[in-house]
mmCIF file of C-alpha atoms and ligand atoms in Angstrom:
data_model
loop_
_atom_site.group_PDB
_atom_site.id
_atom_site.type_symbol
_atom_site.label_atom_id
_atom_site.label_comp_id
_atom_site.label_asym_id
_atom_site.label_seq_id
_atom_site.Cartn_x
_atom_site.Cartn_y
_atom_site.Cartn_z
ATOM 1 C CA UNK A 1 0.000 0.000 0.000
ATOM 2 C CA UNK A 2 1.591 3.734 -1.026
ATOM 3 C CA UNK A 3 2.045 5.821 1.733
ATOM 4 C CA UNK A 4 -0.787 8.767 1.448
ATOM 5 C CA UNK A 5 1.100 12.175 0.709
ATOM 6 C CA UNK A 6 2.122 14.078 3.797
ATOM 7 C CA UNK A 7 0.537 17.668 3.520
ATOM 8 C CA UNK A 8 1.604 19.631 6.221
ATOM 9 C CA UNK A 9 -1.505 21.454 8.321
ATOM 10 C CA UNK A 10 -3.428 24.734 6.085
ATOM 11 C CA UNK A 11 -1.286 27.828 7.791
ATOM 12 C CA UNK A 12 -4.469 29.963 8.914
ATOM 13 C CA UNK A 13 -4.816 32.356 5.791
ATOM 14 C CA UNK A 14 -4.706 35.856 6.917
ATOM 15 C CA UNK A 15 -7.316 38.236 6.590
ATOM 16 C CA UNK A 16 -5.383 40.662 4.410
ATOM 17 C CA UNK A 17 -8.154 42.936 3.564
ATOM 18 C CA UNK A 18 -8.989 44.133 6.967
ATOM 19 C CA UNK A 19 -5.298 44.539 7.412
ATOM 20 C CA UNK A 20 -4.346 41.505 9.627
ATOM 21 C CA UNK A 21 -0.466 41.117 9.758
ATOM 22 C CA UNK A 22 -0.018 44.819 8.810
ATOM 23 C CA UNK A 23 1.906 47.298 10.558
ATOM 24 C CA UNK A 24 0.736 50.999 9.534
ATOM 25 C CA UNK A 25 2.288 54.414 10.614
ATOM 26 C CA UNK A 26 0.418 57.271 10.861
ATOM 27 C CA UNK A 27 0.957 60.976 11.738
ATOM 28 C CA UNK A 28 -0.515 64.501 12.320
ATOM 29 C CA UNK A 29 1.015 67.789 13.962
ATOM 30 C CA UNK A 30 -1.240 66.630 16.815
ATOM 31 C CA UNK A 31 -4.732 65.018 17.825
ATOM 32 C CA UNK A 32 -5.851 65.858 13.909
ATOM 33 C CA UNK A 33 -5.206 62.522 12.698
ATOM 34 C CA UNK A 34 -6.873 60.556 14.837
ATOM 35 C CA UNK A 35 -9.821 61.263 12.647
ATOM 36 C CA UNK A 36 -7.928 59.456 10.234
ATOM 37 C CA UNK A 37 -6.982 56.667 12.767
ATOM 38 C CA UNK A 38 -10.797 56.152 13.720
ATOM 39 C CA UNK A 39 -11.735 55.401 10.095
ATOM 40 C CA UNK A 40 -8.264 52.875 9.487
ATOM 41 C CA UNK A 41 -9.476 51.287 12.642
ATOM 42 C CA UNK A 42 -12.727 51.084 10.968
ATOM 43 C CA UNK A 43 -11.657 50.058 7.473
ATOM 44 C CA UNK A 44 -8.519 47.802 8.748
ATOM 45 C CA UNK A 45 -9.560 46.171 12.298
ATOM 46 C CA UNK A 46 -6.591 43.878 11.835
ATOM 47 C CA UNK A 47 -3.539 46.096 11.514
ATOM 48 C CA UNK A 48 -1.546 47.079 14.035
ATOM 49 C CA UNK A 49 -1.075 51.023 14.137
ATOM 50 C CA UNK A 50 1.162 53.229 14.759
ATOM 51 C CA UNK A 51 0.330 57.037 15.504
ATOM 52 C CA UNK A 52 2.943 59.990 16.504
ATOM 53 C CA UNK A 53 1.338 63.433 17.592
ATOM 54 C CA UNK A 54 3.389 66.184 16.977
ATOM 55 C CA UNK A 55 1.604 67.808 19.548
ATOM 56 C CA UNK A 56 4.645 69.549 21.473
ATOM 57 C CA UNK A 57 5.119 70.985 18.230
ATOM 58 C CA UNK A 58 1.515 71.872 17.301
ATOM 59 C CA UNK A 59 0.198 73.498 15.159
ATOM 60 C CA UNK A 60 1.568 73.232 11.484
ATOM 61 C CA UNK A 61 -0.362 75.242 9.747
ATOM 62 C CA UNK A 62 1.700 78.332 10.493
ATOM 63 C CA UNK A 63 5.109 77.391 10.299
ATOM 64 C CA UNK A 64 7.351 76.889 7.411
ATOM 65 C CA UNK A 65 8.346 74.502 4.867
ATOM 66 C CA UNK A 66 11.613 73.399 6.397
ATOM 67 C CA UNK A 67 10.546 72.730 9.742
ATOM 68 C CA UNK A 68 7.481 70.670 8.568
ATOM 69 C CA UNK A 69 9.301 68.606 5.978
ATOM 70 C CA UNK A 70 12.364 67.907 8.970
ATOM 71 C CA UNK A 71 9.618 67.044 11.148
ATOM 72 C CA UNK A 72 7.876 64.544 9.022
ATOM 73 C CA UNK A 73 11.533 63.212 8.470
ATOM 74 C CA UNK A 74 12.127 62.498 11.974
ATOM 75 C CA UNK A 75 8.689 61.120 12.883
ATOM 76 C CA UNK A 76 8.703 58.483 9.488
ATOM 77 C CA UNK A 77 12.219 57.405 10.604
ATOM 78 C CA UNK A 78 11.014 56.657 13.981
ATOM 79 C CA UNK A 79 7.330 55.013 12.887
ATOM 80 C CA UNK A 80 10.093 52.639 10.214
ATOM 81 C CA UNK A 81 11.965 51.996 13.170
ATOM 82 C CA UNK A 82 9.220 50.665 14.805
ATOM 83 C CA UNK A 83 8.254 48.506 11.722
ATOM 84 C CA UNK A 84 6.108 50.161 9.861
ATOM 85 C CA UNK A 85 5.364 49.024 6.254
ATOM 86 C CA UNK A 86 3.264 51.895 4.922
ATOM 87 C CA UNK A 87 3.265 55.361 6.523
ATOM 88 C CA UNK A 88 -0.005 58.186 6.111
ATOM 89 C CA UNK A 89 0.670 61.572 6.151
ATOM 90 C CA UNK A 90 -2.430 61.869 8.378
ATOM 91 C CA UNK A 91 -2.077 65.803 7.614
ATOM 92 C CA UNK A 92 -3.337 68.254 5.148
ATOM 93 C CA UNK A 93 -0.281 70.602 5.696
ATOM 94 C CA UNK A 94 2.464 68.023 6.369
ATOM 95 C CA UNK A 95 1.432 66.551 3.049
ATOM 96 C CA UNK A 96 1.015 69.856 1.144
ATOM 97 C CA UNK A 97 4.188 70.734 2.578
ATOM 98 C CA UNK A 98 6.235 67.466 3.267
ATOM 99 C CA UNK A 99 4.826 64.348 0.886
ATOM 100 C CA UNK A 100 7.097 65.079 -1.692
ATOM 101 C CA UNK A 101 10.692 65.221 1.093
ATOM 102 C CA UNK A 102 9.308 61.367 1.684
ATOM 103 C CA UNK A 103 8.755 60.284 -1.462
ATOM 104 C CA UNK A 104 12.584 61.130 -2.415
ATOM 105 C CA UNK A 105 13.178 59.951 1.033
ATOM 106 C CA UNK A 106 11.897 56.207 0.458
ATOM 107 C CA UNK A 107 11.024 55.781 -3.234
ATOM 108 C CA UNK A 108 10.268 52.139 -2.645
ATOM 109 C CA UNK A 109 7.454 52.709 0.509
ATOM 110 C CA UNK A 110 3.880 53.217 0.315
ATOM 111 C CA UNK A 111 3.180 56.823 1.298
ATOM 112 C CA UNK A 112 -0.454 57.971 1.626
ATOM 113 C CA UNK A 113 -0.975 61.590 2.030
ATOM 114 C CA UNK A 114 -4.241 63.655 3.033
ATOM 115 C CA UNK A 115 -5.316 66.464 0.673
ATOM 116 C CA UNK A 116 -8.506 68.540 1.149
ATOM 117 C CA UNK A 117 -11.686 66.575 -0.434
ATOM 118 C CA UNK A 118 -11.961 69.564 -3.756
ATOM 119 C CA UNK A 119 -12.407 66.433 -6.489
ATOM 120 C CA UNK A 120 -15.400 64.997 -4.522
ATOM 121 C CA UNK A 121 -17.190 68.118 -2.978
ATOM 122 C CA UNK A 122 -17.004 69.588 -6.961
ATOM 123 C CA UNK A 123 -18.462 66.098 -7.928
ATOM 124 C CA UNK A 124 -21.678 66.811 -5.403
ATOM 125 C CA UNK A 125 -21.998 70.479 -5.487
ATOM 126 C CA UNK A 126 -25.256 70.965 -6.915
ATOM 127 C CA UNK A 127 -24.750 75.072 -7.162
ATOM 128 C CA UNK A 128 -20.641 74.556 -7.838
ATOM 129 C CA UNK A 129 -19.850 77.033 -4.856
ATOM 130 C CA UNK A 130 -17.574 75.425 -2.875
ATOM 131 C CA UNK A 131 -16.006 76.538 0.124
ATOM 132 C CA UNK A 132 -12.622 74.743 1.398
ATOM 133 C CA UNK A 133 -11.523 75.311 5.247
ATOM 134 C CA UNK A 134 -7.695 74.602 5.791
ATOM 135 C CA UNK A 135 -4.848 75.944 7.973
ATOM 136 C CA UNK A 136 -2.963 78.676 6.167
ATOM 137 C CA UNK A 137 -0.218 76.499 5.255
ATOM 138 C CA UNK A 138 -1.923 74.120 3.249
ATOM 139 C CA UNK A 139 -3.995 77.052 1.336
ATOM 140 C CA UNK A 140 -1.024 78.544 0.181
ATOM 141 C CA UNK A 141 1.408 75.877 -1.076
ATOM 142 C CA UNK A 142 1.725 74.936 -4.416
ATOM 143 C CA UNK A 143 0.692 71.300 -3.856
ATOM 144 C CA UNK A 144 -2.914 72.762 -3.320
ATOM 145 C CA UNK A 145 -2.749 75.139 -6.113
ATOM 146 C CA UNK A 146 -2.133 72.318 -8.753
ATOM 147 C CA UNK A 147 -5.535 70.549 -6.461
ATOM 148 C CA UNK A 148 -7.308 73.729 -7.637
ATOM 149 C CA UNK A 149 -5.789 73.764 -11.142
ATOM 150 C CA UNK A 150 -6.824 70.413 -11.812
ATOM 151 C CA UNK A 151 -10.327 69.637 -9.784
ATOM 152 C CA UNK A 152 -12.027 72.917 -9.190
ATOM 153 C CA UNK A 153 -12.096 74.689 -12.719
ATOM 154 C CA UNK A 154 -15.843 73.838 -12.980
ATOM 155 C CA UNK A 155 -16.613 75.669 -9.292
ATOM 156 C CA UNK A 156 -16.608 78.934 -7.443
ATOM 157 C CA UNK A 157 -14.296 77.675 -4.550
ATOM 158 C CA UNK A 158 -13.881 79.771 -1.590
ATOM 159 C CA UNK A 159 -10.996 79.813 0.307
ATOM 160 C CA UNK A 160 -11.045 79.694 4.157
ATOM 161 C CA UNK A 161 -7.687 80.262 6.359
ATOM 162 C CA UNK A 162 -8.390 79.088 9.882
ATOM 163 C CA UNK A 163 -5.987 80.185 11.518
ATOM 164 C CA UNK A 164 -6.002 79.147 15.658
ATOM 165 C CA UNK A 165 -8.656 76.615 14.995
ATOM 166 C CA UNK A 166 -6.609 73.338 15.173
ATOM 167 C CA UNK A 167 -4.497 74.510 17.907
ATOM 168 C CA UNK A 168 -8.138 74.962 20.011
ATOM 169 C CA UNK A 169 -9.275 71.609 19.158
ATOM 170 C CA UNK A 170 -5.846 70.248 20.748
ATOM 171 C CA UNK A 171 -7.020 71.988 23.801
ATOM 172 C CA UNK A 172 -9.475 68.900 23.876
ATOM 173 C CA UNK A 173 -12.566 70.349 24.138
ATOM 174 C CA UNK A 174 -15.174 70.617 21.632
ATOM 175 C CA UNK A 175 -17.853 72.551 22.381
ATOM 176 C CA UNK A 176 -15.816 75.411 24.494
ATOM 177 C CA UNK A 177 -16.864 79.206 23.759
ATOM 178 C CA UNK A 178 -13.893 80.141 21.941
ATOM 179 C CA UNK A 179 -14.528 76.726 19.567
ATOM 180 C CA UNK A 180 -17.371 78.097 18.339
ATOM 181 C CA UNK A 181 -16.808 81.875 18.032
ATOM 182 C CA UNK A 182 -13.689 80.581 15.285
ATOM 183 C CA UNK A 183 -16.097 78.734 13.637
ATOM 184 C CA UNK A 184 -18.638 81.115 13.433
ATOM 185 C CA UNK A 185 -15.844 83.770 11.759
ATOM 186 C CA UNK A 186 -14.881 81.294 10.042
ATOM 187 C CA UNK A 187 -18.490 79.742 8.179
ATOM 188 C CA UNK A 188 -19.803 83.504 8.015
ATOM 189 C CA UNK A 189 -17.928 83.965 4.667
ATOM 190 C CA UNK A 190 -18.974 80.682 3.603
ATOM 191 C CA UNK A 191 -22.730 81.401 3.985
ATOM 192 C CA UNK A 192 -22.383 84.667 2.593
ATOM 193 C CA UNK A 193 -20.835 83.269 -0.476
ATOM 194 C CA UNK A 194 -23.820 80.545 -0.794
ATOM 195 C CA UNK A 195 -21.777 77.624 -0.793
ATOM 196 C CA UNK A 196 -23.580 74.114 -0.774
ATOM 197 C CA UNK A 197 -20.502 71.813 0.064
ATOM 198 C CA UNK A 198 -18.147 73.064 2.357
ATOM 199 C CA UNK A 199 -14.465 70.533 2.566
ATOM 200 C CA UNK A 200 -12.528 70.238 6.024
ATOM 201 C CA UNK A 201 -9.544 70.328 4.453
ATOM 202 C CA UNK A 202 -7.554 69.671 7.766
ATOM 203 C CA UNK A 203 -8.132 66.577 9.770
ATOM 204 C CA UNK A 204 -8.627 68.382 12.984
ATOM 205 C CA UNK A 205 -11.670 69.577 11.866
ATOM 206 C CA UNK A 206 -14.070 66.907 11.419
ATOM 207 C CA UNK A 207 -13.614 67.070 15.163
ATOM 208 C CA UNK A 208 -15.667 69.823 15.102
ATOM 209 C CA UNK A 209 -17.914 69.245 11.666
ATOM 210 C CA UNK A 210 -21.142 69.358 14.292
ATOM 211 C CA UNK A 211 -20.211 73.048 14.884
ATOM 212 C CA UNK A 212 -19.742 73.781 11.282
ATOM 213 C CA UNK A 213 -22.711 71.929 10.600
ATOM 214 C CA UNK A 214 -25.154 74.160 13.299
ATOM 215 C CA UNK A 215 -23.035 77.325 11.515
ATOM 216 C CA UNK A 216 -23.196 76.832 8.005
ATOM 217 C CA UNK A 217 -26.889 75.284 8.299
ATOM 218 C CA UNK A 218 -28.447 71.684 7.541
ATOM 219 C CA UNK A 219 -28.141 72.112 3.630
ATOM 220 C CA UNK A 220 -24.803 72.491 3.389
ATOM 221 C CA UNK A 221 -22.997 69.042 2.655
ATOM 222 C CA UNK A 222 -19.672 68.533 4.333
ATOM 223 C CA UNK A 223 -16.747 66.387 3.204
ATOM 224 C CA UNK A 224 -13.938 64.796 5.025
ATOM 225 C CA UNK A 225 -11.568 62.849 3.338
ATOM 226 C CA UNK A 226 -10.764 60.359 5.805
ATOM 227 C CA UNK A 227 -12.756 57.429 4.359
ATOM 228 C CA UNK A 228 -10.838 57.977 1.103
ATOM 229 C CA UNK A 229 -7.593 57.791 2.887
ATOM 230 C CA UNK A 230 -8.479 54.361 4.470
ATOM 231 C CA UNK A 231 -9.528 52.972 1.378
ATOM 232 C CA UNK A 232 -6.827 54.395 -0.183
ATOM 233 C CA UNK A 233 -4.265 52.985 2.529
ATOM 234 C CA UNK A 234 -6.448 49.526 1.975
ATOM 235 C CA UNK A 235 -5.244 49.361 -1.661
ATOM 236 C CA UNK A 236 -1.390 50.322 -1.368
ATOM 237 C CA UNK A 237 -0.953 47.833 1.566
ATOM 238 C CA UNK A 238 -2.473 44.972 -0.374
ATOM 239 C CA UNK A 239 0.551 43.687 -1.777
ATOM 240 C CA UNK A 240 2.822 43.931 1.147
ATOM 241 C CA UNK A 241 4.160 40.634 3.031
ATOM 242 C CA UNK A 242 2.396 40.038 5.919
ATOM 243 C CA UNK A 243 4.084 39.740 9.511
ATOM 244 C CA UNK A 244 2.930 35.714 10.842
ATOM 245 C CA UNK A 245 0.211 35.443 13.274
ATOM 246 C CA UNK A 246 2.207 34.349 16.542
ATOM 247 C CA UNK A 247 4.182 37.505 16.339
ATOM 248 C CA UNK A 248 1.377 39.757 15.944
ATOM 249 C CA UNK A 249 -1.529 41.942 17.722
ATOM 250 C CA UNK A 250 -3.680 44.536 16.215
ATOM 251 C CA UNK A 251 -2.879 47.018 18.949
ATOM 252 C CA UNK A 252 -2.890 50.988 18.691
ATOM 253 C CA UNK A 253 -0.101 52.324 19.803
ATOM 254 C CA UNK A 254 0.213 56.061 20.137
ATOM 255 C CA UNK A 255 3.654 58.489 20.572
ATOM 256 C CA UNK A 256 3.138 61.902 21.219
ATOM 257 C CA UNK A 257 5.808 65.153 21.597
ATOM 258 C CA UNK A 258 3.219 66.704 23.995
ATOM 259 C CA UNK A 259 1.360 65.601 27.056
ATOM 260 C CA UNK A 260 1.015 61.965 27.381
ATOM 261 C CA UNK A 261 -2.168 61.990 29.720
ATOM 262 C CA UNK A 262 -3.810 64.860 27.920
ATOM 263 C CA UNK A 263 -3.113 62.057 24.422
ATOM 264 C CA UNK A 264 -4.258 59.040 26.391
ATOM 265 C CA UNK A 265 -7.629 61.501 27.604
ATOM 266 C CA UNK A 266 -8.352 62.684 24.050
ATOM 267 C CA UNK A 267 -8.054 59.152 22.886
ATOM 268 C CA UNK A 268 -10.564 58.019 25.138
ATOM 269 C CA UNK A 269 -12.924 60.601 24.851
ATOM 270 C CA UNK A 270 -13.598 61.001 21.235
ATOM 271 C CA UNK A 271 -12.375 57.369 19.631
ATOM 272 C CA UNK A 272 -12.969 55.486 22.799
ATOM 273 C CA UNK A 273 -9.991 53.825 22.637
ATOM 274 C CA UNK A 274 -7.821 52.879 25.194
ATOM 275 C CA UNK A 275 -4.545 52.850 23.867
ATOM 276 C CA UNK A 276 -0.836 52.225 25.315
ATOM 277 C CA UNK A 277 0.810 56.039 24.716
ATOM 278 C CA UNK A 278 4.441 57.068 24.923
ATOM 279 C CA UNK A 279 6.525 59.848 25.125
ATOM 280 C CA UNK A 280 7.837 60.351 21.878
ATOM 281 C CA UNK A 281 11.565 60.225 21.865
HETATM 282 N N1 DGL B 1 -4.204 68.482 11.174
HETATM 283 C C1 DGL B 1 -3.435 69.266 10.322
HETATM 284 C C2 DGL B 1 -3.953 69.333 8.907
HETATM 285 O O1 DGL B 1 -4.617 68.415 8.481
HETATM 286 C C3 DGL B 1 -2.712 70.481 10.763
HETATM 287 C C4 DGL B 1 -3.257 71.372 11.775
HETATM 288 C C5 DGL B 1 -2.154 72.262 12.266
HETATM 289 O O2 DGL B 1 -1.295 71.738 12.963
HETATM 290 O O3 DGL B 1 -2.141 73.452 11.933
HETATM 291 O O4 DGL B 1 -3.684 70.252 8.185
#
């Protein structure tokens, strides 16, 4: 009688869609990007992230070129040092400012950056007057002028600076006075300019999109590109090797250059997730 072919046991098969065996880096000047985190987590249950907050150095959307592209430097060297295969710029103004330093940086890795949501909001503008709220930074680089170029020929588009509003919403509260006397300055132009679709073109804000909501009125149609981003992230990590299952969790961890407690709080509160956060170095 022939011996029966020995097949060795069916390794598990990992789910790669929902991101099992992935590590993912992810970064924002500060709390910003955890709007982005909330929808990976969503998207990709299964990966294990990796978020820095930049928050000691918070916010971005006023400083300069240099420091934002040395910055994003530092923090992707540290989030590769801690393994990660694919890293999202989870910032409007570090990618308007910074993508491109990266890209030269590490040709070979999967970079996903966040640009304000023009292409869709011109796509489901019924009146094509569109108003875009971003930090000055991102408003006035040249990676947002070639968005405009290219995606919002067809459209009024309004531009709104809001300048002080992210660094508020890293104050951790959302509903405070001050909150909502910037966003009224800010949506006042918008209404007066009759926009229908109004893009948070920084991830801080959808933090606050209730506020812009109440301001701007219940017609108005705000995007956030975060959902994009995940999907997007979905598609460039589907190809990568996978790390094995006895090696791996699908843990959050979070760094941050400002207040660890304040990070962990934050966390908490508005993803409910109770994550292990460092200082980071
Ligand atoms: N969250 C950031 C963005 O998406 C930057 C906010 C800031 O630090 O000014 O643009």
């Amino acid at each position: 009688m022939t011996q029966p072919d020995i097949v060795p046991p069916a390794s598990p098969l990992l789910d790669t869609s929902l991101g099992e065996g992935l590590r993912i880096g992810l970064f924002d000047s500060g709390l910003g990007g955890l709007s982005v985190l909330r929808d990976l987590r969503q998207h990709m249950p299964l990966a294990q992230l990796l978020y820095v907050a930049d928050s000691g150095n918070a916010p971005y959307g006023e400083r300069d070129d240099a420091f934002i592209a040395g910055r994003a430097l530092a923090i992707s060297e540290f989030l590769l040092s801690q393994g990660a295969q694919v890293i999202v710029v989870a910032c409007n103004t570090a990618t308007a400012m910074a993508v491109h330093t990266l890209r030269q940086r590490w040709p070979e890795l999967p970079i996903v950056g966040v640009e304000p949501g023009v292409k869709p909001a011109v796509a489901v503008s019924v009146n094509k007057r569109i108003g875009v709220l971003a930090t000055p930074g991102t408003l006035a680089s040249d990676k947002f002028k070639r968005l405009i170029e290219m995606h919002g020929q067809d459209a009024l588009i309004v531009l709104q600076p809001c300048p002080g509003l992210a660094k508020e919403i890293e104050a951790g509260h959302l509903d405070s006075p001050a909150l909502r006397a910037l966003v009224e300055t800010f949506s006042q132009p918008l209404r007066e300019a009759q926009v229908d679709t109004v893009v948070l073109g920084c991830t801080h804000y959808p933090f606050v999109a209730p506020l812009f909501q109440q301001a701007l009125g219940p017609k108005v149609r705000i995007i956030d590109t975060a959902q994009a981003v995940a999907r997007q992230t979905q598609r460039v990590s589907a190809e990568l090797p996978r790390l094995p299952r006895p090696d791996y969790k699908p843990t959050t961890q979070l760094w941050t250059s400002g207040s660890v407690s304040h990070l962990a709080q934050v966390a908490d509160r508005w993803l409910d997730l109770k994550a292990q956060v460092s200082v980071f170095p």
